[in-house]
Coordinates of C-alpha atoms and ligand atoms in Angstrom, one line a residue:
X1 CA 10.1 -95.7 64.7
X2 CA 11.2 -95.4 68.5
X3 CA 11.6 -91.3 67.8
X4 CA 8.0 -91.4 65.9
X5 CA 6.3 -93.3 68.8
X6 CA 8.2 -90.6 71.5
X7 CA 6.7 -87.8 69.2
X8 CA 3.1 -89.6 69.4
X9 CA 3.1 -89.8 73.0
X10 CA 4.3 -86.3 73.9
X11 CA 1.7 -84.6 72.0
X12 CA -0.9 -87.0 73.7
X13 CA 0.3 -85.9 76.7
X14 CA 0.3 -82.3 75.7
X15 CA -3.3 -82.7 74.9
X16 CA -4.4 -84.3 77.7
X17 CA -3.0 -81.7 80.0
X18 CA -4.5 -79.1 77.7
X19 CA -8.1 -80.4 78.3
X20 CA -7.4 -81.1 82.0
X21 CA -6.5 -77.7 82.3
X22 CA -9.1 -76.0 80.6
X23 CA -11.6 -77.7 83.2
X24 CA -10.4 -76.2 86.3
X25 CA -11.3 -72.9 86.1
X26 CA -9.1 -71.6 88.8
X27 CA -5.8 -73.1 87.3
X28 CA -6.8 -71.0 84.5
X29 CA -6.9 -67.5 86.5
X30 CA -4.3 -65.3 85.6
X31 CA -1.9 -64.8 88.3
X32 CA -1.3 -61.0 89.3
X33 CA 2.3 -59.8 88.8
X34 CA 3.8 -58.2 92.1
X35 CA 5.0 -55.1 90.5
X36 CA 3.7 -52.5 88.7
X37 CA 4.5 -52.0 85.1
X38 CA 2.8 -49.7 82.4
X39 CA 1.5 -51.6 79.7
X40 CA 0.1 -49.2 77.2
X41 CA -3.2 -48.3 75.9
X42 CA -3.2 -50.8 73.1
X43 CA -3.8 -53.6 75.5
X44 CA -7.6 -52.1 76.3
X45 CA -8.3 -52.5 72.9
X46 CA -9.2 -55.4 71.3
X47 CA -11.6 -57.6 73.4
X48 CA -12.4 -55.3 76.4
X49 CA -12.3 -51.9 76.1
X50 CA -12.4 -51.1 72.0
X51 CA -15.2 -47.9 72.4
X52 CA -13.3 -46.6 75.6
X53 CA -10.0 -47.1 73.4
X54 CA -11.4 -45.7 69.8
X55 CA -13.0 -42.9 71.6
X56 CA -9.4 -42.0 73.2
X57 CA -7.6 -41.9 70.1
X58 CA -9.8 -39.4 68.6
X59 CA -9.7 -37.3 71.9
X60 CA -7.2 -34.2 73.1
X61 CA -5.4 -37.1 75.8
X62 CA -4.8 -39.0 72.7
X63 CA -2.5 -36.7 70.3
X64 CA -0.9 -34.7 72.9
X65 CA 2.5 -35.9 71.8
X66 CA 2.3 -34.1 68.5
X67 CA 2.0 -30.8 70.7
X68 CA 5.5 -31.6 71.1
X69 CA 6.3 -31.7 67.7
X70 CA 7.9 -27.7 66.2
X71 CA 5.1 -26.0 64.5
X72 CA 2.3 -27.0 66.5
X73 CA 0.0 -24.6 68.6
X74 CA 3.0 -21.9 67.6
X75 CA 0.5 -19.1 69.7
X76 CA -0.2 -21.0 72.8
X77 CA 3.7 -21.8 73.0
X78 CA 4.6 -18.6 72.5
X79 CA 2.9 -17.4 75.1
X80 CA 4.4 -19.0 77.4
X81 CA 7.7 -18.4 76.1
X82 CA 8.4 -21.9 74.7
X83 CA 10.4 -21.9 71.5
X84 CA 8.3 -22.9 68.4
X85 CA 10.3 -23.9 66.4
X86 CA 11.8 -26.7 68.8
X87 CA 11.4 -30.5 69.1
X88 CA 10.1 -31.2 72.5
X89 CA 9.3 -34.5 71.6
X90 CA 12.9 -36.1 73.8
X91 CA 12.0 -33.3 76.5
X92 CA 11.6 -35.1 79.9
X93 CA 9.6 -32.4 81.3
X94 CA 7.1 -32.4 78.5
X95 CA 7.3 -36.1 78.1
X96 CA 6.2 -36.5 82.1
X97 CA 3.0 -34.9 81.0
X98 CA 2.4 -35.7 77.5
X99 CA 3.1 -39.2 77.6
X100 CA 2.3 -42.8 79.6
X101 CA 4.8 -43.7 82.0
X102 CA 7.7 -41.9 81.3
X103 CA 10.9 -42.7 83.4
X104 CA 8.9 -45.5 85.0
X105 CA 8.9 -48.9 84.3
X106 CA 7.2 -50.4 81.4
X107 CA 6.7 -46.5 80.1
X108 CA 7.6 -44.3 77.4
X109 CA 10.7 -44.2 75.9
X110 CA 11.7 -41.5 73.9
X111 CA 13.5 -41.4 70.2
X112 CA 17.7 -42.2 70.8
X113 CA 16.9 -44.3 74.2
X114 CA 19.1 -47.6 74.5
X115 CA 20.4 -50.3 76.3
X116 CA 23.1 -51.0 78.0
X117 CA 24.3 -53.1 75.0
X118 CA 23.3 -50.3 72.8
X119 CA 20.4 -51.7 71.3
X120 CA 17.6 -49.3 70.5
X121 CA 14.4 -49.3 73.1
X122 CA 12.4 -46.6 71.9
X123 CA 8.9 -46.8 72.0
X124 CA 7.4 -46.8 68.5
X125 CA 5.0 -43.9 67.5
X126 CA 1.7 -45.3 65.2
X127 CA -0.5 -42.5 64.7
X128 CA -2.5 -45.2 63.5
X129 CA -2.6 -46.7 67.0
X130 CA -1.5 -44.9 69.6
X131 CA -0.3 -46.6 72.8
X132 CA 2.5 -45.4 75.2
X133 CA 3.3 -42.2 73.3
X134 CA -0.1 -40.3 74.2
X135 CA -1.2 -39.5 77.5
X136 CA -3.2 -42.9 78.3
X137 CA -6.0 -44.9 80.2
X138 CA -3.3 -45.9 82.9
X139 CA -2.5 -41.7 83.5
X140 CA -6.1 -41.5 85.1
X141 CA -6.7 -44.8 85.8
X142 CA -3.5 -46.5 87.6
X143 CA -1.0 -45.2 89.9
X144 CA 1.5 -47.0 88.5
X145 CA 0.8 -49.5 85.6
X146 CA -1.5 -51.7 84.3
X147 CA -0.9 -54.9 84.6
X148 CA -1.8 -55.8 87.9
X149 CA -5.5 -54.8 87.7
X150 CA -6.0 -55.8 84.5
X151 CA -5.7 -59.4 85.8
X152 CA -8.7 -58.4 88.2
X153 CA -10.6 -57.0 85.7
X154 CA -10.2 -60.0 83.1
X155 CA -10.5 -62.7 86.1
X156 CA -13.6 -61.3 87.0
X157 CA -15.1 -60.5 83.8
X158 CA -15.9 -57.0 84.8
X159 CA -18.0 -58.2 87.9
X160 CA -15.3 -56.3 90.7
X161 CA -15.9 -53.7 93.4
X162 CA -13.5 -50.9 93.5
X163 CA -11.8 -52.0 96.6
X164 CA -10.8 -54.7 95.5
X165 CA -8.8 -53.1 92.3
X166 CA -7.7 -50.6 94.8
X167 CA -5.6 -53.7 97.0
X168 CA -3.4 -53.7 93.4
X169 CA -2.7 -50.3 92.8
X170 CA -5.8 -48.6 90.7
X171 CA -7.3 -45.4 92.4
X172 CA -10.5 -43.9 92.0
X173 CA -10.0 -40.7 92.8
X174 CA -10.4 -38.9 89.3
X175 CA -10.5 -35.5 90.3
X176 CA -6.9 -35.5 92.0
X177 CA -5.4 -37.6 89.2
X178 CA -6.2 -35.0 86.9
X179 CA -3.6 -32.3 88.8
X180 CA -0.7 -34.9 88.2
X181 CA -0.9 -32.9 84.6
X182 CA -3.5 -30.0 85.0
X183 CA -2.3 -27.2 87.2
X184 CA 0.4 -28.8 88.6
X185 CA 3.4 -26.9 89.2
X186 CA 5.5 -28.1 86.7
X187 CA 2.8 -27.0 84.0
X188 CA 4.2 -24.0 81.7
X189 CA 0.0 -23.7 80.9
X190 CA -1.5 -22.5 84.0
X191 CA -4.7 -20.6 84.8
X192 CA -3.0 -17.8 85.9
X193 CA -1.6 -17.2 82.1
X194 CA -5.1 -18.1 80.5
X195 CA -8.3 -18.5 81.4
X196 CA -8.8 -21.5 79.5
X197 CA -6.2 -24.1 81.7
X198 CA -8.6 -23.4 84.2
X199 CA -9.6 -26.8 85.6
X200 CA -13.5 -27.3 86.4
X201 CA -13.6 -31.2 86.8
X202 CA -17.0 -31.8 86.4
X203 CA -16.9 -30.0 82.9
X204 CA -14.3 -31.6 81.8
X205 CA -14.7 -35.2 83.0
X206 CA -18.0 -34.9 80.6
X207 CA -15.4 -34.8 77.7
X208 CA -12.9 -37.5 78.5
X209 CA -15.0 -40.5 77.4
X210 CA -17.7 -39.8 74.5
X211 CA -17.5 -43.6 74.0
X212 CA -21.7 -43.7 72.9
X213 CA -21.2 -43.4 68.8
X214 CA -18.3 -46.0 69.0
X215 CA -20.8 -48.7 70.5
X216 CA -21.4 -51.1 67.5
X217 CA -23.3 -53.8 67.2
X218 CA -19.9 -56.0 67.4
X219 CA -19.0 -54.7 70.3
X220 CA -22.4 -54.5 72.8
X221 CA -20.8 -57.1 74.7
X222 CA -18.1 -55.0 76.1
X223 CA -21.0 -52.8 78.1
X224 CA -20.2 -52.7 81.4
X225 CA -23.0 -54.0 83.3
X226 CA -21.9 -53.4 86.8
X227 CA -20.4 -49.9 86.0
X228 CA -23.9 -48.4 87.6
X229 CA -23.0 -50.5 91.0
X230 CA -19.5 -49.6 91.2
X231 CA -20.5 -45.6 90.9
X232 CA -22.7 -45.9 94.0
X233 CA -19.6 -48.0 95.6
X234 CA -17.0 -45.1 97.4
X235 CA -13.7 -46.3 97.0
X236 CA -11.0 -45.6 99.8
X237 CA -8.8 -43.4 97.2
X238 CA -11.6 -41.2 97.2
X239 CA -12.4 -41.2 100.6
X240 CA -9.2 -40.1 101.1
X241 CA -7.4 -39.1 97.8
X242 CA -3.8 -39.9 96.9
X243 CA -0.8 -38.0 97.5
X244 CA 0.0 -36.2 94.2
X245 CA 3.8 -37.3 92.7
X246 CA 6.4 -34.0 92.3
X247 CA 9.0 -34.0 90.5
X248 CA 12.5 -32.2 89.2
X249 CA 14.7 -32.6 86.0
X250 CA 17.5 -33.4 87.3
X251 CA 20.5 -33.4 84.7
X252 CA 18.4 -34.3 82.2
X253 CA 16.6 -36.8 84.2
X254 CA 13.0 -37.2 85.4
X255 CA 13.5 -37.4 89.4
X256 CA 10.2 -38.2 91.5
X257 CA 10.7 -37.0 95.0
X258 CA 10.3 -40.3 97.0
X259 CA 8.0 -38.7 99.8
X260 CA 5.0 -37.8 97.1
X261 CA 4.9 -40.7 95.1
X262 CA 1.1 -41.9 96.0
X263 CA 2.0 -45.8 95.4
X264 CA 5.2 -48.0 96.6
X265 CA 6.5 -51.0 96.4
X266 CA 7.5 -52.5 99.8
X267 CA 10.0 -54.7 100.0
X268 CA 9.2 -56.1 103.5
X269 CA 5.4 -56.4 102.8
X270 CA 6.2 -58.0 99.3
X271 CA 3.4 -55.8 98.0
X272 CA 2.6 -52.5 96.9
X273 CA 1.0 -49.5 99.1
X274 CA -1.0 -46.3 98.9
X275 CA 0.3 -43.6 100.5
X276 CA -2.4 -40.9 101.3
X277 CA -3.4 -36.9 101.0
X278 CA -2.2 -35.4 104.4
Ligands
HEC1 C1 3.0 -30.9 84.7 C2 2.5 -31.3 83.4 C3 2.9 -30.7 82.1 C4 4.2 -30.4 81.7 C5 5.5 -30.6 82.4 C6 4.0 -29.9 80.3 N1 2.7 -29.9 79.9 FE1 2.0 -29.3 78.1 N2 0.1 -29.4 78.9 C7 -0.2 -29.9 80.1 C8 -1.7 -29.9 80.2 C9 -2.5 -30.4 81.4 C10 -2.2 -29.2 79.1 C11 -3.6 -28.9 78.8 C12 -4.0 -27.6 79.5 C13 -5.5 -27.3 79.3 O1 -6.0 -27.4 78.1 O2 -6.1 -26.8 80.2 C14 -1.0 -28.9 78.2 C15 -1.1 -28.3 77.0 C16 0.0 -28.1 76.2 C17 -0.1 -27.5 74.8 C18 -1.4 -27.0 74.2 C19 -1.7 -25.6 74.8 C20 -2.8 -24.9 74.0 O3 -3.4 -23.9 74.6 O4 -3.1 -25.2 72.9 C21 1.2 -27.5 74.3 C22 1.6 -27.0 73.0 C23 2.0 -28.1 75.3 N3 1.3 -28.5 76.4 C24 3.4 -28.3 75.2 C25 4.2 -28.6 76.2 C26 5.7 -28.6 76.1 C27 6.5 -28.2 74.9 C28 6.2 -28.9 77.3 C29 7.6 -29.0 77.8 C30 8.4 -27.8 77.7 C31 5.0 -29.2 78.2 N4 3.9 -29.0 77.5 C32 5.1 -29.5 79.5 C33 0.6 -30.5 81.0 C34 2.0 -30.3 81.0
HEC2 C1 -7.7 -38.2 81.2 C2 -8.0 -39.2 82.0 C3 -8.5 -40.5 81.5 C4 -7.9 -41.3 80.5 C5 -6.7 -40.9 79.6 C6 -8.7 -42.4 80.3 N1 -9.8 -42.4 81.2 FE1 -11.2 -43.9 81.5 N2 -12.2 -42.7 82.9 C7 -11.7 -41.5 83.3 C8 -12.7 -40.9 84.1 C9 -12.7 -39.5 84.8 C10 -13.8 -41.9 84.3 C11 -15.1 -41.8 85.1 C12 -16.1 -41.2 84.2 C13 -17.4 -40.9 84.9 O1 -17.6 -41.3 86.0 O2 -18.3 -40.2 84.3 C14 -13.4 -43.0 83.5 C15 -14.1 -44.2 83.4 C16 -13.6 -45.3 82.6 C17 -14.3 -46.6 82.6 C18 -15.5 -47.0 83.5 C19 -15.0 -47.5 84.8 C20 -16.0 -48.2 85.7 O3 -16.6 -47.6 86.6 O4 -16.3 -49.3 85.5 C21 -13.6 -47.4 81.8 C22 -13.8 -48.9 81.5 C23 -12.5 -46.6 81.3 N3 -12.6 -45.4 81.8 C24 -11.6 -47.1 80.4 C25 -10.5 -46.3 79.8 C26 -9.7 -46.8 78.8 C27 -9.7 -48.2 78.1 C28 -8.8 -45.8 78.5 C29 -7.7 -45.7 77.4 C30 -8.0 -46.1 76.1 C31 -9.1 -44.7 79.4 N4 -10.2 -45.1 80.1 C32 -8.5 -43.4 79.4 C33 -10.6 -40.8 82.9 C34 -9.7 -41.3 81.9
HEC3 C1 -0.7 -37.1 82.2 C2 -1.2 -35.8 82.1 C3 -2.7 -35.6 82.1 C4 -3.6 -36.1 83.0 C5 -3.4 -37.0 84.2 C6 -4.9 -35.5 82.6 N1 -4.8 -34.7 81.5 FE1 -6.3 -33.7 80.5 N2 -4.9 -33.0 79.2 C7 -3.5 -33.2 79.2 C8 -2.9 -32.6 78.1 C9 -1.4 -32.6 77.7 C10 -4.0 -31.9 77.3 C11 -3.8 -31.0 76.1 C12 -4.5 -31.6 74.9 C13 -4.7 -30.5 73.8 O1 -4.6 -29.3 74.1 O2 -4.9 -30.9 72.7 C14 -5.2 -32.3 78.0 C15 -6.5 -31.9 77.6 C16 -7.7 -32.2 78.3 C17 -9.0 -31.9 77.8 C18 -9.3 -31.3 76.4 C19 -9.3 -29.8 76.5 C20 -10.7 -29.4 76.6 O3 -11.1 -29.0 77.7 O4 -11.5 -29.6 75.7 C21 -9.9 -32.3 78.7 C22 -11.4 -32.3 78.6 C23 -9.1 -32.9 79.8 N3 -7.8 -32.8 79.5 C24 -9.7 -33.5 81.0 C25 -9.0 -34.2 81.9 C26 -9.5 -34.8 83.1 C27 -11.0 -34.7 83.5 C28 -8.5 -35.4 83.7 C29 -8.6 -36.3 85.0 C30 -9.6 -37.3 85.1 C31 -7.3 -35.2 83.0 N4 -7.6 -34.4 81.9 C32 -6.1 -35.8 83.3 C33 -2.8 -34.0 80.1 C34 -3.4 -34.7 81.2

C-alpha cells in the first residue's frame, strides 16, 4: 500500500512538472551545444527540411560514395589514373570529399573503424536513406557540424537572420564552400584534365536544390517564408569568405593543417570562431 501510494504521488508529480513546463516557453528552448558535431543528413528530414532532403538523395551530392565503389565511372577513373577495379570506399582521401565529416567529430566512419574496446563504429550505409555516407547538407551548409544551428533554426521556427546562425558556426558563403571539394588541390578531377570539372557557380548552384516537384500537399508547411528576406540579408561569411581547410594523408590519416581550418573552437573564449579569407 505505502509502495502504491509512493508510485501515485511520483507520477503526479511527474505530471505536474510536465504541464508546468510546457507553459514556459523559454524553459522549453533547446539549449545550443558548445561544440560542433556533424549530425547527418537524416536529421533535415522528417519535420523540417523533407523536399530539401528528398531532392538530395536523388541528386549527384547524394550517391557520390558509390563512385567509390570498383566498377563505377571505370572511364572517368581511368583517366586520371585511378585503378578501376579498386575499393576506394575506406580511402581517406576520397572519403574527405565524398563523404560528411570525415575524420571530424560526429562524421563518417568508414567500414573496419572501432573503438578502443574494439567495438565496431562504422557508419551504416542505407541506400534507402542516405545520411553521413554521401556528401551532405552540413558540407555546404556548416563549417563544422550541425547541431549547433539547428537549435537556432528549430527555436526560431525558421524566423532567423543569417548573422545570427553565423555566431554558431554556419557560413553563407556558398560559392567558397564549394572549392572545399571542387577544384581543390587534392581533387584527382580537375579542369585542367577535362573540361567538364570546370566550376561555373552560378550554373551549378541552379542544380543543387530542384526541391519544386517534392513539395506536397503534406509538406507546404515546411516553405520557408523568410527565405526571400534572408537573400536580401549579406551575411559576414560572405562579406568576407572563409578560409578554405587543406589537408594531407598522413600515414593513412586525414591531417587538416591547423592554420586553414575556417572554424575553431577556443578554449579561452569557451566558444567557437571564424577565421577569415586573407
Ligand atoms: C578534394 C576533393 C576530392 C577528393 C580528394 C576526391 N574527389 Fe572525387 N570528386 C570530387 C569532385 C568535386 C567531383 C565532381 C567533379 C565535377 O563533376 O566537376 C568528383 C568526382 C569523382 C568521380 C566522378 C568523375 C566523373 O567524371 O564521372 C569519381 C569516380 C571520383 N570522384 C572518385 C574519387 C576517388 C576514387 C577518389 C580518391 C582516390 C576521389 N574521388 C577523391 C572531389 C574529390
Ligand atoms: C552541394 C552543396 C549543398 C548541399 C549538399 C546541400 N545544400 Fe542546401 N543550399 C546550397 C546552396 C548553394 C543554397 C542556396 C541556393 C540559392 O540561393 O539559390 C542552399 C539553400 C538551402 C536552403 C535555404 C536556405 C535559406 O536561405 O533559408 C535550405 C533550407 C537548404 N539549402 C537545406 C539543405 C538540406 C536540408 C540539405 C541536405 C539534405 C542541403 N541543403 C544540402 C547548397 C547545398
Ligand atoms: C564535400 C565535397 C563537395 C562539396 C563541398 C561540393 N560538391 Fe558538388 N560534387 C561533389 C562530388 C564528389 C560530385 C560528383 C558527383 C557525380 O559525379 O555523380 C559533385 C557533383 C556536383 C554537381 C553535379 C554535376 C553536374 O554539374 O551536374 C553539381 C551541380 C555540384 N556538384 C554543385 C556544387 C555546388 C554549387 C557546390 C557548392 C555550393 C558544391 N557542389 C559543393 C562534391 C562536393
Amino acid at each position: 500500500m505505502v509502495k502504491a501510494l509512493r508510485l501515485l504521488s511520483l507520477v503526479l508529480i511527474s505530471v505536474v512538472m510536465i504541464l508546468g513546463g510546457a507553459g514556459d516557453a523559454d524553459a522549453k528552448k533547446k539549449k545550443i551545444p558548445k561544440k560542433p558535431k556533424f549530425v547527418g543528413a537524416v536529421k533535415c528530414n522528417g519535420s523540417c527540411h523533407d523536399p530539401y532532403y528528398q531532392a538530395w538523395k536523388d541528386s549527384p551530392h547524394g550517391h557520390t560514395y558509390t563512385l567509390l565503389k570498383p566498377g563505377e565511372r571505370v572511364e572517368a577513373k581511368k583517366r586520371v589514373k585511378l585503378d578501376p577495379e579498386k575499393d576506394y570506399t575506406t580511402n581517406p582521401l576520397c572519403l574527405r570529399c565524398h563523404t560528411t565529416g570525415y575524420g571530424q567529430k560526429g562524421g563518417f566512419q568508414p567500414a573496419g573503424t572501432t573503438n578502443k574496446k574494439g567495438k565496431d563504429i562504422s557508419s551504416p550505409i542505407d541506400p534507402k536513406e542516405p545520411n553521413l555516407e554521401q556528401v551532405g547538407c552540413e558540407m555546404c551548409h556548416s563549417v563544422a557540424g550541425g547541431g549547433q544551428f539547428r537549435v537556432v533554426m528549430k527555436n526560431t521556427k525558421g524566423d532567423f537572420k543569417k548573422s545570427d546562425t553565423e555566431k554558431y558556426g554556419q557560413r553563407w558563403d556558398y560559392s567558397n564552400v564549394c572549392t572545399r571539394c571542387h577544384t581543390h588541390r587534392n581533387t584527382p578531377f580537375q579542369p585542367t584534365v577535362h573540361d567538364k570539372y570546370k566550376f561555373n557557380f552560378e550554373e551549378r548552384k541552379a542544380k543543387v536544390h530542384q526541391i519544386e516537384k517534392y513539395f506536397t500537399e503534406d509538406n507546404q508547411d515546411q516553405k520557408l517564408e523568410k527565405k526571400e528576406d534572408r537573400a536580401k540579408e549579406e551575411g559576414q561569411t560572405q562579406k568576407t569568405p572563409l578560409r578554405i581547410e587543406d589537408f594531407e594523408i598522413v600515414e593513412g590519416k586525414i591531417k587538416f593543417k591547423e592554420d586553414t581550418l575556417p572554424y575553431k573552437y577556443d578554449k579561452k573564449k569557451k566558444d567557437g570562431v571564424f577565421f577569415y579569407k586573407k
